[in-house]
Tab-separated table of N, CA, C and O in Angstrom:
chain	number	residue	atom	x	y	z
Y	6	UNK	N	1.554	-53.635	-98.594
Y	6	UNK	CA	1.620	-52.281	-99.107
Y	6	UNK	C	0.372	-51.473	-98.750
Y	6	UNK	O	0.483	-50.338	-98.288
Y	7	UNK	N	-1.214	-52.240	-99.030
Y	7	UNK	CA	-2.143	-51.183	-98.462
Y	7	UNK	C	-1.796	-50.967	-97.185
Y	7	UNK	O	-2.182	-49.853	-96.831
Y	8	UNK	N	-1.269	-51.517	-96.397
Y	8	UNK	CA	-1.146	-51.052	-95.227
Y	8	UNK	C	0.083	-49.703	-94.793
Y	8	UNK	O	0.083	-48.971	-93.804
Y	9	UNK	N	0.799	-49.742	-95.657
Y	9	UNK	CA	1.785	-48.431	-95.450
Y	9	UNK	C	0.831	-47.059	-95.835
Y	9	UNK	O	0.996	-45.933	-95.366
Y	10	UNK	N	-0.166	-47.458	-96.778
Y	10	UNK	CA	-1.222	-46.084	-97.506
Y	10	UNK	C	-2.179	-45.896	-96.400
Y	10	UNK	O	-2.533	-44.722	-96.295
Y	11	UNK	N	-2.895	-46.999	-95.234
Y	11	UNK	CA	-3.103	-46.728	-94.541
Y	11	UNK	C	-2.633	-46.013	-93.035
Y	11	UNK	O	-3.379	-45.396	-92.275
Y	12	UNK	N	-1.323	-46.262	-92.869
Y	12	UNK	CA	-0.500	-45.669	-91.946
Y	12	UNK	C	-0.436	-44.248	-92.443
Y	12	UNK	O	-0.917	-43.275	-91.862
Y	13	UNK	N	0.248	-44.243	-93.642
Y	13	UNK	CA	-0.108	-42.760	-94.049
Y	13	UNK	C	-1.038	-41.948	-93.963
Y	13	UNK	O	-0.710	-40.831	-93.563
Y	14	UNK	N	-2.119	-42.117	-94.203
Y	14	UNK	CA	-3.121	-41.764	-94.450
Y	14	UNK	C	-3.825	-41.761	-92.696
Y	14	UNK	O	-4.650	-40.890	-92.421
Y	15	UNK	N	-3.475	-42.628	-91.796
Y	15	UNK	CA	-4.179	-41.847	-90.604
Y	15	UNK	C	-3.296	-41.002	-89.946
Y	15	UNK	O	-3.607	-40.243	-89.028
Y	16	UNK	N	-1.566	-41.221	-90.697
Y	16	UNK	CA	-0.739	-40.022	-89.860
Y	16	UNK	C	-1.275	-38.628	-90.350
Y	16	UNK	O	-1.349	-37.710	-89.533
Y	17	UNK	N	-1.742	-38.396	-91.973
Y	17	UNK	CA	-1.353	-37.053	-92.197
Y	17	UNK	C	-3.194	-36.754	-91.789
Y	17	UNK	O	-3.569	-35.592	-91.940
Y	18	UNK	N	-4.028	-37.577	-91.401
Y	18	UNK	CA	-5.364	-36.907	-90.835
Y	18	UNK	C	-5.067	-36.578	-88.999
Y	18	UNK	O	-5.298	-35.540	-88.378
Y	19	UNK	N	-4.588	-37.653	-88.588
Y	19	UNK	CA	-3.861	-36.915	-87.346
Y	19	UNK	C	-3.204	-35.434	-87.450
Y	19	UNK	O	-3.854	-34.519	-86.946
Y	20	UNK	N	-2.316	-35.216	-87.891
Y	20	UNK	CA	-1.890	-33.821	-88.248
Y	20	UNK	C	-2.767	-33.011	-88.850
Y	20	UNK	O	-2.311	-31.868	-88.812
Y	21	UNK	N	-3.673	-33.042	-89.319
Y	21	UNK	CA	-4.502	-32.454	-89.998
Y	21	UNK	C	-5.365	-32.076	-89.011
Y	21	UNK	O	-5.776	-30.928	-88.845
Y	22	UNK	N	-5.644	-33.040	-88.349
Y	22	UNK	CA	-6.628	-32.448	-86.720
Y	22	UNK	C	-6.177	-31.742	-85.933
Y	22	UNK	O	-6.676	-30.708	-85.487
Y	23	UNK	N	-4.684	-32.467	-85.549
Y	23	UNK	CA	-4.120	-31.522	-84.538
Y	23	UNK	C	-4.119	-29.689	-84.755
Y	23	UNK	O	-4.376	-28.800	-83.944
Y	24	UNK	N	-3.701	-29.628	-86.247
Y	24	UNK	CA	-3.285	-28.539	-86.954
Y	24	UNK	C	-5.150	-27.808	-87.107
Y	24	UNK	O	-5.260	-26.592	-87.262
Y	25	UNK	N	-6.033	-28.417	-87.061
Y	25	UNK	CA	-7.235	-27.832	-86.611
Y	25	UNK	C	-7.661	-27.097	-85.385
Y	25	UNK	O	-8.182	-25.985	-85.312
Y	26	UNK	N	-7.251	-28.166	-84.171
Y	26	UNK	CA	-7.169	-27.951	-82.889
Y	26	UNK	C	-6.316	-26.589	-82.610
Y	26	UNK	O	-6.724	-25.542	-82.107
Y	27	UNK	N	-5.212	-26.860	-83.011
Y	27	UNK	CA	-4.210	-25.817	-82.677
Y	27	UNK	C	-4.896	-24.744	-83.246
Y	27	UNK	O	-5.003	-23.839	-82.419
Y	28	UNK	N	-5.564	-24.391	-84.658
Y	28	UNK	CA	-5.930	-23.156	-85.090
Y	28	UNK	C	-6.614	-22.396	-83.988
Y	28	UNK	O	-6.345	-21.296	-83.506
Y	29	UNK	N	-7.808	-23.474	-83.639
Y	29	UNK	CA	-8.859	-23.245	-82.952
Y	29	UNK	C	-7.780	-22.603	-81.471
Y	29	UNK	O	-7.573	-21.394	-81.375
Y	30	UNK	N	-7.406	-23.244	-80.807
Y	30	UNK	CA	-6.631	-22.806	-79.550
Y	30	UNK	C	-5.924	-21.424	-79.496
Y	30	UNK	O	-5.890	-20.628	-78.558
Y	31	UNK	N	-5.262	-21.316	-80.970
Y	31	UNK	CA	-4.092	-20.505	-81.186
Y	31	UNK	C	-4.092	-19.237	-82.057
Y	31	UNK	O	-3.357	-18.286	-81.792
Y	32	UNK	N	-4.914	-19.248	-83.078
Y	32	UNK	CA	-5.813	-18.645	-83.794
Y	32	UNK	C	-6.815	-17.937	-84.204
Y	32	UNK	O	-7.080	-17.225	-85.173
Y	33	UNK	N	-7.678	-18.551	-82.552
Y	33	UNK	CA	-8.950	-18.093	-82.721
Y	33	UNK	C	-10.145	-18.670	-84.161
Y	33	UNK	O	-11.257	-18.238	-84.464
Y	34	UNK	N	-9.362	-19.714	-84.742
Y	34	UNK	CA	-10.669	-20.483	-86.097
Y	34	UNK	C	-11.614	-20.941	-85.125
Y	34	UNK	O	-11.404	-21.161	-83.932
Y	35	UNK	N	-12.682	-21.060	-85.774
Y	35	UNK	CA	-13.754	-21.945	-85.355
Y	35	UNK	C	-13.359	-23.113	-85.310
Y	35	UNK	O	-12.652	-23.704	-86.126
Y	36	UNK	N	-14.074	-23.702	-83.774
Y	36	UNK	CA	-13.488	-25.071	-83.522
Y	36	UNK	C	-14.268	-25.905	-84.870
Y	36	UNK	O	-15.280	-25.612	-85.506
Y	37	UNK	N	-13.295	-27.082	-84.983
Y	37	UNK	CA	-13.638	-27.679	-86.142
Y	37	UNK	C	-15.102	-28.850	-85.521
Y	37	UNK	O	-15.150	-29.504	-84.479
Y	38	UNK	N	-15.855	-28.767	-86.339
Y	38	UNK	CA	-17.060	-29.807	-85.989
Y	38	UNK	C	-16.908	-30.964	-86.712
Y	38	UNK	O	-16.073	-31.093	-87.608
Y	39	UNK	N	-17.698	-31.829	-86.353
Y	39	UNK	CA	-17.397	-33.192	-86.612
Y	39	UNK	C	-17.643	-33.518	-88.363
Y	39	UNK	O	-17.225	-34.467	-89.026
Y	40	UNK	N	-18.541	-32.255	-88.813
Y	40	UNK	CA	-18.446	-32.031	-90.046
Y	40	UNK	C	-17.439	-31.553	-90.931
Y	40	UNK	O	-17.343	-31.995	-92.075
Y	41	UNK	N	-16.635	-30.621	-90.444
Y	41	UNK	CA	-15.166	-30.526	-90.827
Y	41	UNK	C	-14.214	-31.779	-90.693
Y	41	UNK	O	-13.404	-32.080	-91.569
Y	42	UNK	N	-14.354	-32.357	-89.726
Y	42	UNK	CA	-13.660	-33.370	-89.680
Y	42	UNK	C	-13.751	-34.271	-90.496
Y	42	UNK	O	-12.710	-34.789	-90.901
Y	43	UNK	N	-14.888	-34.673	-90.926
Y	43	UNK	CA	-15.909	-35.780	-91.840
Y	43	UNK	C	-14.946	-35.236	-93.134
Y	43	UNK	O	-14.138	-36.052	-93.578
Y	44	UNK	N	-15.012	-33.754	-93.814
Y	44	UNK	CA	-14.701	-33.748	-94.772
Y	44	UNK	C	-13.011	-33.906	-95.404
Y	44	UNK	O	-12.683	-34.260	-96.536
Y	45	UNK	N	-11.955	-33.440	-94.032
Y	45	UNK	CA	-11.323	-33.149	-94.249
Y	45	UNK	C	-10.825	-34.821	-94.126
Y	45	UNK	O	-9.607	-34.824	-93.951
Y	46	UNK	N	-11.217	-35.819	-94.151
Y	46	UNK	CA	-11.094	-37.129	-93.915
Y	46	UNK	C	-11.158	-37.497	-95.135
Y	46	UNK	O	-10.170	-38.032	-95.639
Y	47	UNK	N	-12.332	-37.295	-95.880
Y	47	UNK	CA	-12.725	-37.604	-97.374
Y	47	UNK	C	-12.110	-36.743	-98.248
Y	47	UNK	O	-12.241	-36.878	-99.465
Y	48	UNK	N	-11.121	-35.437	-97.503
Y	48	UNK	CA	-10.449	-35.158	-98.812
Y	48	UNK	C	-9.318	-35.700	-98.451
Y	48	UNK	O	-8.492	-35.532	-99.348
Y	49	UNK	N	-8.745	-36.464	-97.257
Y	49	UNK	CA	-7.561	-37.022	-97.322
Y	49	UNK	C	-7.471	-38.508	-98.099
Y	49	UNK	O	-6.720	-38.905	-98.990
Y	50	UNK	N	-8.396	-39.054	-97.482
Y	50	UNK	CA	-8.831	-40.372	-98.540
Y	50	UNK	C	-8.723	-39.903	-99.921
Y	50	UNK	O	-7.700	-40.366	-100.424
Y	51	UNK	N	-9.246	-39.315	-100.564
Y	51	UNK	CA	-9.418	-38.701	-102.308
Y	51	UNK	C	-7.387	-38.656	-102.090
Y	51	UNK	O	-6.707	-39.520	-102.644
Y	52	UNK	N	-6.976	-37.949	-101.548
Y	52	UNK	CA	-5.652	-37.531	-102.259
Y	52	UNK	C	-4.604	-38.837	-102.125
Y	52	UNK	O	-3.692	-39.129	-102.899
Y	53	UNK	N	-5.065	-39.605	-100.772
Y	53	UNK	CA	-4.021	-40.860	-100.736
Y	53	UNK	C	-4.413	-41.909	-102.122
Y	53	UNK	O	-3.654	-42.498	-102.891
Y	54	UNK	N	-5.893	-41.857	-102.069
Y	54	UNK	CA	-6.387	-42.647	-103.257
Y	54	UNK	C	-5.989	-42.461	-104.649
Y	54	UNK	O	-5.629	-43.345	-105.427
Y	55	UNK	N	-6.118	-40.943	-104.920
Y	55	UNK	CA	-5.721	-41.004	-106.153
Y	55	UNK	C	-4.072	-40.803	-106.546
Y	55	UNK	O	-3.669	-40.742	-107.708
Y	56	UNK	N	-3.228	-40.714	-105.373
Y	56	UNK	CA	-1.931	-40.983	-105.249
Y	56	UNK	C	-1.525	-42.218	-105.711
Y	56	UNK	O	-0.656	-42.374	-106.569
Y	57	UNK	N	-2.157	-43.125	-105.141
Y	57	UNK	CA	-1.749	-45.006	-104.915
Y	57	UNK	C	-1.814	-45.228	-105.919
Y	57	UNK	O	-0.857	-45.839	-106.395
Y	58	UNK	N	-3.380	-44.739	-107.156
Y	58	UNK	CA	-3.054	-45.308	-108.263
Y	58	UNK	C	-2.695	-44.463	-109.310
Y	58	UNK	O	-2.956	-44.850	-110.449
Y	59	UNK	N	-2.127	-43.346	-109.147
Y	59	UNK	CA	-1.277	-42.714	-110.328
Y	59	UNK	C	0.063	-43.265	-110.033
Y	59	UNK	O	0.902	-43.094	-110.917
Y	60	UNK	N	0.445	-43.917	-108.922
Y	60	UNK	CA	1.878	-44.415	-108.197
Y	60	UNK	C	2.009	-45.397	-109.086
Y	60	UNK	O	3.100	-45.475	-109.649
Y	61	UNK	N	1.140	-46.206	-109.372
Y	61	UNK	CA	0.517	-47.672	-110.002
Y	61	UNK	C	0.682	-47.641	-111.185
Y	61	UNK	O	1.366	-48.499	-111.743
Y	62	UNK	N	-0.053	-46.400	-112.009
Y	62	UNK	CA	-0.245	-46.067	-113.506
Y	62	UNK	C	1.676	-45.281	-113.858
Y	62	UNK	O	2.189	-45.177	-114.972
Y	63	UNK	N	2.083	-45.018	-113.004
Y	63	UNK	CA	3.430	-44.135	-113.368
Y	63	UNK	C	4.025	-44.072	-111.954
Y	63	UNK	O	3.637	-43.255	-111.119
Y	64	UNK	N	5.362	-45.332	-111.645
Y	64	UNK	CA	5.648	-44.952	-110.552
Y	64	UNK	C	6.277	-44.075	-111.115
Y	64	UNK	O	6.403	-43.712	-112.285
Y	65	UNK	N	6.848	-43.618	-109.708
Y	65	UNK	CA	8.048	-42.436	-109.177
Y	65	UNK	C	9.421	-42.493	-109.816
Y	65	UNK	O	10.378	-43.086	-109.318
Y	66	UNK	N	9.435	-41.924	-110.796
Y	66	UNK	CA	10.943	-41.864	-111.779
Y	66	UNK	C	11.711	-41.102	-110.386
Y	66	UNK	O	11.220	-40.475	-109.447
Y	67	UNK	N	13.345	-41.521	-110.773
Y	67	UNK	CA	14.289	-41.154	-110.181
Y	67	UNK	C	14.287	-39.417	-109.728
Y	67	UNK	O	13.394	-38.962	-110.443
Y	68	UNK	N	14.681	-38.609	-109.147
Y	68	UNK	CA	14.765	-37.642	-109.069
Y	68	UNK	C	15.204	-36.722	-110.511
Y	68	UNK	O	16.038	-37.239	-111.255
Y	69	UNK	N	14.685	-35.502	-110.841
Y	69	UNK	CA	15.403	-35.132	-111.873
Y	69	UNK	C	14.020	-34.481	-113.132
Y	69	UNK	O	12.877	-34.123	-112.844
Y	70	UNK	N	14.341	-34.501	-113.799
Y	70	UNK	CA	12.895	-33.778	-114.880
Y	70	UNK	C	11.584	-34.537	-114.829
Y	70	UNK	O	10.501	-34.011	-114.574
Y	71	UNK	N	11.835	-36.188	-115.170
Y	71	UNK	CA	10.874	-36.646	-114.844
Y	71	UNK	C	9.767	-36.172	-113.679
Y	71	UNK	O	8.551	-36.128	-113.866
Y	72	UNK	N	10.411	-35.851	-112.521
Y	72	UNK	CA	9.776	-36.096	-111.605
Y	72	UNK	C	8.782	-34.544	-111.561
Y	72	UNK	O	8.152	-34.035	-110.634
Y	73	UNK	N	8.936	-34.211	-112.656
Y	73	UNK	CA	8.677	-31.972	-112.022
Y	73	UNK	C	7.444	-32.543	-113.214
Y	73	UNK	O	6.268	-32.281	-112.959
Y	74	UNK	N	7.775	-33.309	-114.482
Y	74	UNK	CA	7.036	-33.403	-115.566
Y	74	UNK	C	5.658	-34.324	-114.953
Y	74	UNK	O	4.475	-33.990	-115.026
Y	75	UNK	N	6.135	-35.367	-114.441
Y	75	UNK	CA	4.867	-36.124	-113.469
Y	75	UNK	C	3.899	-35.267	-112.600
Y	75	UNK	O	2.683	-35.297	-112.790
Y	76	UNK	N	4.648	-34.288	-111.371
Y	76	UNK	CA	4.175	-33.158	-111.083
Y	76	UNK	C	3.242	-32.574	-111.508
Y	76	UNK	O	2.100	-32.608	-111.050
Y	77	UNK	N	3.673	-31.901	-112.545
Y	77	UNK	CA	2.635	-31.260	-113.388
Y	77	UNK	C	1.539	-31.663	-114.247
Y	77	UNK	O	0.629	-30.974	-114.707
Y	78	UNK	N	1.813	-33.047	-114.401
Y	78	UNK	CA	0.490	-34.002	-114.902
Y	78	UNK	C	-0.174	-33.989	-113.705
Y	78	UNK	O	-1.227	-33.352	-113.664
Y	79	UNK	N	0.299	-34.684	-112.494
Y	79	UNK	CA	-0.655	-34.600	-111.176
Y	79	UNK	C	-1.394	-33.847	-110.809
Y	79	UNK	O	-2.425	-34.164	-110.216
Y	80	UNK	N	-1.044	-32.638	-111.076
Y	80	UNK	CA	-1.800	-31.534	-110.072
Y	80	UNK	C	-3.077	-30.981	-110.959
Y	80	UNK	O	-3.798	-30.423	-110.132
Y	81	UNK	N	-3.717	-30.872	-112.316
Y	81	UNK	CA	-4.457	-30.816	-112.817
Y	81	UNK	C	-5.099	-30.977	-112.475
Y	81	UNK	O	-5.699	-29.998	-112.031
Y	82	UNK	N	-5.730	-32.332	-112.269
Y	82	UNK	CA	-6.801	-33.839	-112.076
Y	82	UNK	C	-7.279	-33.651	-110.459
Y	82	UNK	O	-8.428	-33.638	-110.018
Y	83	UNK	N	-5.686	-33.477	-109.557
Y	83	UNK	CA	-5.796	-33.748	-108.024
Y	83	UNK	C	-6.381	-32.669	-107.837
Y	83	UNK	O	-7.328	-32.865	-107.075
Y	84	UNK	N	-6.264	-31.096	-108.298
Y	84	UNK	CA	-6.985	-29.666	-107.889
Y	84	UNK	C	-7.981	-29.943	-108.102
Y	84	UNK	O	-8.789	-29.597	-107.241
Y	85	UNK	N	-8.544	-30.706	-109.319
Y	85	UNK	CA	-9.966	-30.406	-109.627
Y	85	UNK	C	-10.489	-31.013	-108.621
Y	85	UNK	O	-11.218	-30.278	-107.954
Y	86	UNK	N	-10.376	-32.318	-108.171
Y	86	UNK	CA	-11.114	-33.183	-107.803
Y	86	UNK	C	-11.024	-32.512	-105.932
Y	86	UNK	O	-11.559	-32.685	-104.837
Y	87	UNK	N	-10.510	-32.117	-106.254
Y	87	UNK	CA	-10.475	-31.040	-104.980
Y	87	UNK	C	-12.208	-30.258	-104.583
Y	87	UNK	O	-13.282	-30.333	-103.987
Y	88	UNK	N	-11.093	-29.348	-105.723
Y	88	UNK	CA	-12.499	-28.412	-105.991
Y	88	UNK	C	-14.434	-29.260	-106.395
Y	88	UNK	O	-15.533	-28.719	-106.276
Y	89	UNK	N	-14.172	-30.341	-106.747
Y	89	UNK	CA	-15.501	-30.694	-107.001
Y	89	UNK	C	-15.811	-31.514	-105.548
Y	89	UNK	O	-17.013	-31.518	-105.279
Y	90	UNK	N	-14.948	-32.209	-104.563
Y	90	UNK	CA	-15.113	-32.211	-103.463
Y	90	UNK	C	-15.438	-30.819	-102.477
Y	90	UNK	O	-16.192	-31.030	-101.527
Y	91	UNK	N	-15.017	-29.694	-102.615
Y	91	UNK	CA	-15.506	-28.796	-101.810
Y	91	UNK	C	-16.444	-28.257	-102.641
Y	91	UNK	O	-17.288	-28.334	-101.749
Y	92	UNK	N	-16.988	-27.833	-103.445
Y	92	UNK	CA	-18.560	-27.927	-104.239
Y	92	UNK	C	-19.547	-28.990	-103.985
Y	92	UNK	O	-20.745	-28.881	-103.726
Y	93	UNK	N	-18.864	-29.966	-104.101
Y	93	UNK	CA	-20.082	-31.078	-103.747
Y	93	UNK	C	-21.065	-31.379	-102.088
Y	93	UNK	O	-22.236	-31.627	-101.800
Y	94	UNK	N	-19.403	-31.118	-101.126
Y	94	UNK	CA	-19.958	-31.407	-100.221
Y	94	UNK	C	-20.343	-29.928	-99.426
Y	94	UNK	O	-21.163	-29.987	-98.510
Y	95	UNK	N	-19.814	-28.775	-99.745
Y	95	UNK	CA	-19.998	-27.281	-99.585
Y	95	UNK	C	-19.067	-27.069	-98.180
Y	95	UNK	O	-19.503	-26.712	-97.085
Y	96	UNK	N	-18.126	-27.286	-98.410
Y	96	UNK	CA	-17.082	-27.714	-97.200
Y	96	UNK	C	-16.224	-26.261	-97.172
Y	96	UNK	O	-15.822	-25.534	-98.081
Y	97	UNK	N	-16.111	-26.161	-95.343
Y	97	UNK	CA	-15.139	-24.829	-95.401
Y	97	UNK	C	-13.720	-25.187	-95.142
Y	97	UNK	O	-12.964	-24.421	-94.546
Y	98	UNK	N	-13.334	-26.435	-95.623
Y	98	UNK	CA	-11.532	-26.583	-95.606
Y	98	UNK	C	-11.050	-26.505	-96.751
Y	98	UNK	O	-11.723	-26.283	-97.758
Y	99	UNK	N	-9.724	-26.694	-96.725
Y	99	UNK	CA	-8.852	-26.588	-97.976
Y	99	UNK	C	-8.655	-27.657	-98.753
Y	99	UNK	O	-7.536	-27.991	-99.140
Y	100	UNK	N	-9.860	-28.350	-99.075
Y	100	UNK	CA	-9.725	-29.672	-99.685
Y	100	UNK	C	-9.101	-29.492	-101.159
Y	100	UNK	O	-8.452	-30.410	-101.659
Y	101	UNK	N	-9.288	-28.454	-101.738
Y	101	UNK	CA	-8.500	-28.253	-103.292
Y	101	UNK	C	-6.885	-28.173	-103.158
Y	101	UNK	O	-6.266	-28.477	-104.178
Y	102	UNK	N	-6.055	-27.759	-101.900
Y	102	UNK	CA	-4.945	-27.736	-101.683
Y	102	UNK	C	-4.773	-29.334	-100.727
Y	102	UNK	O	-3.659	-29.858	-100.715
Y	103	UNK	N	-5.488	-29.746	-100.264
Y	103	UNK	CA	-5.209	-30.846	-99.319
Y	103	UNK	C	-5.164	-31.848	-100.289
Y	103	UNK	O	-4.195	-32.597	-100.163
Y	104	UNK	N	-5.937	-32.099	-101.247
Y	104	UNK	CA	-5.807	-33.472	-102.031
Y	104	UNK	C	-4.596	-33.200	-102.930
Y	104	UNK	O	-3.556	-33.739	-102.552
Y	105	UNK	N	-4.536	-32.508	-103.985
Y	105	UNK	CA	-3.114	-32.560	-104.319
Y	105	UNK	C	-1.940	-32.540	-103.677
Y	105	UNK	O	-0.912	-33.004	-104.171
Y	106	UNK	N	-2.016	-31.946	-102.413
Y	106	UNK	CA	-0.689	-32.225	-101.702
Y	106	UNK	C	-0.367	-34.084	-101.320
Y	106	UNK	O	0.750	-34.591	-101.428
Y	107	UNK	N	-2.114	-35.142	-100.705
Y	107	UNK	CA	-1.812	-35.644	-100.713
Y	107	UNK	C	-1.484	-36.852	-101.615
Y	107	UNK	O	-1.207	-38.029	-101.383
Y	108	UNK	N	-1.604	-36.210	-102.582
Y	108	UNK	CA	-1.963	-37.296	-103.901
Y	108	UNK	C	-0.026	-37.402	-104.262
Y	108	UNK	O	0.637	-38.405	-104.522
Y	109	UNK	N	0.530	-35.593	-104.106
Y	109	UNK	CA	2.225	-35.822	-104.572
Y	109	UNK	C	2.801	-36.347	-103.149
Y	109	UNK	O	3.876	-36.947	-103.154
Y	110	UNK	N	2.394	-36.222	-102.433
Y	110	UNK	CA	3.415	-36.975	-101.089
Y	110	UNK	C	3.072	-38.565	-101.085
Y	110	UNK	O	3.954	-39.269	-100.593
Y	111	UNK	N	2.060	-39.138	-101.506
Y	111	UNK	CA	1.976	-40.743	-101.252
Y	111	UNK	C	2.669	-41.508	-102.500
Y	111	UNK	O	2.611	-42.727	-102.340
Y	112	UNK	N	3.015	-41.297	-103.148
Y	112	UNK	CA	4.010	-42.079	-103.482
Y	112	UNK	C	5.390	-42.778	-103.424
Y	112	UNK	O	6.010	-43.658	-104.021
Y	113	UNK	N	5.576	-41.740	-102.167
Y	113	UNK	CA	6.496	-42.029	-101.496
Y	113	UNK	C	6.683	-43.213	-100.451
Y	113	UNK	O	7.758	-43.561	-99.964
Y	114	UNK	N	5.667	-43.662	-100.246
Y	114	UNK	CA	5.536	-44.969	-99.948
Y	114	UNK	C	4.676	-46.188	-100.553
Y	114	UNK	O	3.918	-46.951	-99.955
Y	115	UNK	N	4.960	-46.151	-101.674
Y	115	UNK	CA	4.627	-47.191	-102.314
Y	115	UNK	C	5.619	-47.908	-102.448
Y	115	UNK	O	6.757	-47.654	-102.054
Y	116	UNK	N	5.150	-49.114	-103.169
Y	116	UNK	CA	6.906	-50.036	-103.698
Y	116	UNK	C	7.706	-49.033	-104.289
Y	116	UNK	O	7.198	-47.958	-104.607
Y	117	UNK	N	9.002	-49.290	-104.485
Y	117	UNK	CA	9.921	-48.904	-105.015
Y	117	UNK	C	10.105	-49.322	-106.174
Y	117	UNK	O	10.368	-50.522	-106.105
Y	118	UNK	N	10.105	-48.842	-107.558
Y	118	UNK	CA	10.283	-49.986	-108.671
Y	118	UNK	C	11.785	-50.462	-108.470
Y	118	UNK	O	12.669	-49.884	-107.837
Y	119	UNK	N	11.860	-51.813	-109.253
Y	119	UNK	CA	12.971	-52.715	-109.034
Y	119	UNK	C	14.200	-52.285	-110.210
Y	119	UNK	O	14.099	-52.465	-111.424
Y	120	UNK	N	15.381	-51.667	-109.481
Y	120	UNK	CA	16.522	-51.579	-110.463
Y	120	UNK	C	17.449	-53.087	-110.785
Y	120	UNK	O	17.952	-53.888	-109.997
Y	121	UNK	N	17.418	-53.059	-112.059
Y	121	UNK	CA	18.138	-54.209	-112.890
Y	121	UNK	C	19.663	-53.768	-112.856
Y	121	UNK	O	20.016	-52.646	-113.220
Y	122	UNK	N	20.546	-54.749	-112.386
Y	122	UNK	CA	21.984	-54.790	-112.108
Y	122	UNK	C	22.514	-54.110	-113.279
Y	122	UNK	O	23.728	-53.949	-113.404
């Protein structure tokens, strides 16, 4: 299983670069420096991390209320820790939107809890 959080986790920093690159090409952003990169790494780590173990503490109820009510417990905790990652490290990415996004998408590959016949 760590290894599916790791697959994850270097697909959505791959995309995350590319989607840098491309700004830079397409956009006109400032090319991203190895310091952007650095951070936007450590806010992907923070969101797979604290995904895996809220996955752990509360898997993934079936589709349906549960899942909007989990939601909304998530995103509290995952914004902040966002925001005290781009304060801490004084970072110009979207680490307050990047970690909660990846904190609600990784649970999707965790175990599955086990349905009883």
């Amino acid at each position: 299983m760590p290894l599916l959080y790791l697959r994850f986790y270097l697909g959505s920093l791959s995309a995350l670069f590319a989607f840098y690159l491309l700004g830079h090409y397409l956009l006109g952003f400032p090319f991203p420096t190895p310091t952007t990169l650095l951070h936007l790494a450590l806010g992907a780590g923070a969101g797979v991390g604290l995904g895996a173990v809220y996955h752990r503490v509360w898997p993934l109820p079936p589709p349906g209320l549960g899942r909007v009510v989990r939601l909304f417990v998530l995103l509290p905790p995952a914004f902040m820790l966002g925001i005290g990652l781009l304060v801490l490290l004084q970072a110009q990415v979207a680490l307050p939107y990047l970690v909660p996004l990846l904190a609600w998408l990784t649970p999707d590959y965790g175990k599955a809890p086990s349905s009883t016949p």
